[in-house]
mmCIF file of C-alpha atoms in Angstrom:
data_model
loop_
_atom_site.group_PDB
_atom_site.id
_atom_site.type_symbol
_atom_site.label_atom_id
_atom_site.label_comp_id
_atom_site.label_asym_id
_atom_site.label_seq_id
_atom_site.Cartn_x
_atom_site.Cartn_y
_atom_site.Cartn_z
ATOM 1 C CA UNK L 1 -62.580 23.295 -30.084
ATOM 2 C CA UNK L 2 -65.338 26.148 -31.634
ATOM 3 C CA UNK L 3 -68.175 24.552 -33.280
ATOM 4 C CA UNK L 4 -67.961 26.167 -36.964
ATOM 5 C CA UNK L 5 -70.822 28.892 -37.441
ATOM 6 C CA UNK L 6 -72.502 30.111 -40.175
ATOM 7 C CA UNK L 7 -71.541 33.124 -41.356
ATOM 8 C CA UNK L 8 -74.258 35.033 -41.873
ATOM 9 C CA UNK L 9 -76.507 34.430 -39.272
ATOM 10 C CA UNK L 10 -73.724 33.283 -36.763
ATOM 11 C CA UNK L 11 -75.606 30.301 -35.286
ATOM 12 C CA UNK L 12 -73.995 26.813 -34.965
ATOM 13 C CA UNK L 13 -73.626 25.537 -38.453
ATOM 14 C CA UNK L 14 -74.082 21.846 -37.304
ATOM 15 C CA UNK L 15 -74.575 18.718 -39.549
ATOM 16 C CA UNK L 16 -77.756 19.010 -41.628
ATOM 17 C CA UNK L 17 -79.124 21.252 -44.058
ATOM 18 C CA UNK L 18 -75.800 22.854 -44.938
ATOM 19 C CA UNK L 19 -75.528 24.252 -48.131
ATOM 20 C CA UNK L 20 -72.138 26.038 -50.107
ATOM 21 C CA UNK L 21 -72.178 30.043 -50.927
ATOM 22 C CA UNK L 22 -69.887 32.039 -53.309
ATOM 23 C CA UNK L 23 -69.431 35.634 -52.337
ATOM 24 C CA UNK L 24 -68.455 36.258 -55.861
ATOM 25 C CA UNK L 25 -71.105 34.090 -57.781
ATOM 26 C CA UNK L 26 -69.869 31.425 -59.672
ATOM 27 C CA UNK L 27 -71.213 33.404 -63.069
ATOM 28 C CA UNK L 28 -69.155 36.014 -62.103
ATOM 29 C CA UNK L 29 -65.989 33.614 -61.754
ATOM 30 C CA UNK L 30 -65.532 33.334 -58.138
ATOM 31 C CA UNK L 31 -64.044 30.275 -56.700
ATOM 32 C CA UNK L 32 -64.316 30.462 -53.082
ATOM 33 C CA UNK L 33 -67.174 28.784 -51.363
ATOM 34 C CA UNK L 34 -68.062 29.309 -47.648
ATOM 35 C CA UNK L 35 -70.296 26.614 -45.598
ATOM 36 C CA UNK L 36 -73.595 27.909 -44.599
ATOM 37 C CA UNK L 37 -77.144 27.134 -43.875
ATOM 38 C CA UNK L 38 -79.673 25.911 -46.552
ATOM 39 C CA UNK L 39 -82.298 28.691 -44.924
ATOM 40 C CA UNK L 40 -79.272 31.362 -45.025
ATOM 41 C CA UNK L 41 -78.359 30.460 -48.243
ATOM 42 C CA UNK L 42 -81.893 30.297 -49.840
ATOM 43 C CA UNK L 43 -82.533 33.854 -48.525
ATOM 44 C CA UNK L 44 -79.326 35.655 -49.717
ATOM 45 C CA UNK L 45 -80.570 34.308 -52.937
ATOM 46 C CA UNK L 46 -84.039 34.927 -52.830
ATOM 47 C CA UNK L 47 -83.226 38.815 -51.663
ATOM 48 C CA UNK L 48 -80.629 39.684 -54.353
ATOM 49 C CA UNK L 49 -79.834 38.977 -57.919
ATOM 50 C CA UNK L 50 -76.243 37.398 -58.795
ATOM 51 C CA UNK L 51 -75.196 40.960 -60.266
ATOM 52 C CA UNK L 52 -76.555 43.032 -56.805
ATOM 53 C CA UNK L 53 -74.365 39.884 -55.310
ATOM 54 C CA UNK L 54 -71.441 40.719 -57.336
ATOM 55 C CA UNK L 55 -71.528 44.470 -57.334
ATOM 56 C CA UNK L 56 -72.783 45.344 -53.711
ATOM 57 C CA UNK L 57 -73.242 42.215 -51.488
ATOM 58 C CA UNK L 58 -70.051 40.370 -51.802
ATOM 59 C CA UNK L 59 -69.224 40.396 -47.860
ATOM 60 C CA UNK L 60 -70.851 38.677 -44.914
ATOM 61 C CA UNK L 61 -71.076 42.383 -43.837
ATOM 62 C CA UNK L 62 -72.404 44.172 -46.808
ATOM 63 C CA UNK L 63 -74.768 40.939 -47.087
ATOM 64 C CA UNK L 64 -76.075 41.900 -43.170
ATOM 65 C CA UNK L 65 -76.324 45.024 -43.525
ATOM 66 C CA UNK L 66 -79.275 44.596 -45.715
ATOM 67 C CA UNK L 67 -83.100 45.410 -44.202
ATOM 68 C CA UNK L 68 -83.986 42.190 -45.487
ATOM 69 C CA UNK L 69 -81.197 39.772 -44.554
ATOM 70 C CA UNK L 70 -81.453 41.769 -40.727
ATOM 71 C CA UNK L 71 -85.079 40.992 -40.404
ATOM 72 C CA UNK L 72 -84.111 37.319 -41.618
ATOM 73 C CA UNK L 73 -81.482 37.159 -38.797
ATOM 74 C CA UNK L 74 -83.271 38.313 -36.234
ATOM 75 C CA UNK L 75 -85.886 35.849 -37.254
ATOM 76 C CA UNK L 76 -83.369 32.731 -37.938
ATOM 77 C CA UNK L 77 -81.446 33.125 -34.664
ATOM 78 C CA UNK L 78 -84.256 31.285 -32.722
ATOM 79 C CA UNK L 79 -83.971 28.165 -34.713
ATOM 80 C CA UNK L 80 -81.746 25.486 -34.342
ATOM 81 C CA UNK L 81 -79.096 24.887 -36.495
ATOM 82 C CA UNK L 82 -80.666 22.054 -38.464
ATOM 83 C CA UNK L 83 -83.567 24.116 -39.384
ATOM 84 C CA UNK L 84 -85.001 24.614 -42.686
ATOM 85 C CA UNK L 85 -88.450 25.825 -44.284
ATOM 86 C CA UNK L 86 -88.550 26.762 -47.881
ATOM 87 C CA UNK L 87 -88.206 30.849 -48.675
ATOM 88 C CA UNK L 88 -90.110 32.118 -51.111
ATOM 89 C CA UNK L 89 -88.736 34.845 -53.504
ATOM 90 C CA UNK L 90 -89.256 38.351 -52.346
ATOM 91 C CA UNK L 91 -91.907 40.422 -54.458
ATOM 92 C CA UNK L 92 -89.329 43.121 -54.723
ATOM 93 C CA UNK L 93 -86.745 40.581 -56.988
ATOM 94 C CA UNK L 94 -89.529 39.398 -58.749
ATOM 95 C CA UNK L 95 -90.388 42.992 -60.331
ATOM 96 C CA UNK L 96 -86.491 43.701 -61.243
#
């Protein structure tokens, strides 16, 4: 059988560090929560607010399709699966 994978970064999801994600924030009323990273999960949410979430970023696809979240991929996908390092907010949310 497939290990499960994360599905935004699409490495092994593995054991540790493993965090829950709502495509349609739970503000917003969604329900449905997806397995995924810590890391991956830390940077959707340091990248976007929960209203750019619910209005433009509620797919794995629309989510990497973002510079940001691209650059974080191609950065993530040499770490193992249990990886984690805090992410700090990006200057760009911060202003908003």
């Amino acid at each position: 059988m497939d290990e499960p994978r994360c599905p935004l970064c699409g490495r092994i999801l593995g054991t540790a560090n493993i965090d829950r994600h709502h495509l349609v924030p739970k503000k917003f009323k969604g329900t449905e929560q997806f397995p995924i990273h810590k890391i991956c999960h830390r940077k959707i949410h340091s990248v976007f607010t929960e209203r750019e979430l619910l209005d433009n970023f509620h797919s794995w696809d629309a989510l990497r399709r973002h510079e940001d979240i691209r650059a974080f991929i191609g950065w993530v996908a040499r770490k193992d699966p249990g990886f984690y390092a805090r992410t700090a907010t990006s200057r760009a949310k911060k202003m908003k």
